């Protein structure tokens, strides 16, 4: 049962990731860093030509998106 649960979670996360990546392709002011491969995790690093990393992180957080600025490694 646990394997099935992880499969369901992975399918859902992949769907959300694809939706996000598709939407970001139409937004040239943002760059999504990393691979678009199907094997990536649903964690994204983005930069903006219009906002500093701090501004972008604050705006996303204000919209209820868990985020922070800076290095995540």
CSV table of C-alpha atoms in Angstrom, one decimal:
chain,number,residue,atom,x,y,z
A,1,UNK,CA,0.0,0.0,0.0
A,2,UNK,CA,2.8,2.4,0.7
A,3,UNK,CA,4.3,1.9,-2.7
A,4,UNK,CA,0.9,2.8,-4.2
A,5,UNK,CA,0.6,5.9,-2.1
A,6,UNK,CA,4.0,7.1,-3.3
A,7,UNK,CA,3.0,6.4,-6.9
A,8,UNK,CA,-0.1,8.5,-6.4
A,9,UNK,CA,1.9,11.3,-4.8
A,10,UNK,CA,4.5,11.2,-7.6
A,11,UNK,CA,1.8,11.3,-10.3
A,12,UNK,CA,0.2,14.3,-8.6
A,13,UNK,CA,3.5,16.2,-8.2
A,14,UNK,CA,4.5,15.5,-11.8
A,15,UNK,CA,1.2,16.9,-12.9
A,16,UNK,CA,1.7,20.1,-10.9
A,17,UNK,CA,5.3,20.4,-12.0
A,18,UNK,CA,4.3,20.1,-15.7
A,19,UNK,CA,1.5,22.8,-15.2
A,20,UNK,CA,4.0,25.1,-13.5
A,21,UNK,CA,6.7,24.6,-16.2
A,22,UNK,CA,4.2,25.1,-19.0
A,23,UNK,CA,3.0,28.3,-17.5
A,24,UNK,CA,6.5,29.6,-16.9
A,25,UNK,CA,7.4,29.2,-20.6
A,26,UNK,CA,5.1,32.1,-21.4
A,27,UNK,CA,6.8,34.4,-18.9
A,28,UNK,CA,10.1,35.6,-20.3
A,29,UNK,CA,10.8,37.8,-17.3
A,30,UNK,CA,11.4,34.6,-15.3
A,31,UNK,CA,14.0,31.9,-15.6
A,32,UNK,CA,13.5,28.5,-14.1
A,33,UNK,CA,16.8,26.9,-13.2
A,34,UNK,CA,17.4,23.2,-13.6
A,35,UNK,CA,16.2,20.4,-15.7
A,36,UNK,CA,12.8,20.0,-17.3
A,37,UNK,CA,13.2,16.2,-17.2
A,38,UNK,CA,10.4,14.0,-15.9
A,39,UNK,CA,12.7,12.8,-13.2
A,40,UNK,CA,13.1,16.2,-11.5
A,41,UNK,CA,11.6,16.8,-8.1
A,42,UNK,CA,8.8,19.4,-7.7
A,43,UNK,CA,11.1,22.0,-6.3
A,44,UNK,CA,11.9,25.0,-8.4
A,45,UNK,CA,14.5,27.8,-8.4
A,46,UNK,CA,13.5,30.9,-10.3
A,47,UNK,CA,14.9,34.4,-10.9
A,48,UNK,CA,13.2,37.5,-12.3
A,49,UNK,CA,14.3,40.3,-14.4
A,50,UNK,CA,11.8,42.6,-12.6
A,51,UNK,CA,12.3,41.8,-9.0
A,52,UNK,CA,15.2,41.1,-6.7
A,53,UNK,CA,15.3,37.6,-5.1
A,54,UNK,CA,14.1,39.1,-1.8
A,55,UNK,CA,11.2,40.9,-3.5
A,56,UNK,CA,10.2,37.8,-5.5
A,57,UNK,CA,10.3,35.6,-2.4
A,58,UNK,CA,8.2,38.1,-0.4
A,59,UNK,CA,5.6,38.4,-3.2
A,60,UNK,CA,5.3,34.6,-3.6
A,61,UNK,CA,5.1,34.2,0.2
A,62,UNK,CA,2.3,36.8,0.3
A,63,UNK,CA,0.4,34.6,-2.2
A,64,UNK,CA,0.8,31.6,0.0
A,65,UNK,CA,3.7,29.9,-1.8
A,66,UNK,CA,6.4,28.6,0.6
A,67,UNK,CA,9.6,30.2,-0.6
A,68,UNK,CA,12.8,31.9,0.4
A,69,UNK,CA,15.6,33.7,-1.3
A,70,UNK,CA,19.2,32.6,-1.4
A,71,UNK,CA,21.1,29.4,-1.8
A,72,UNK,CA,19.2,26.3,-1.0
A,73,UNK,CA,22.1,23.9,-1.0
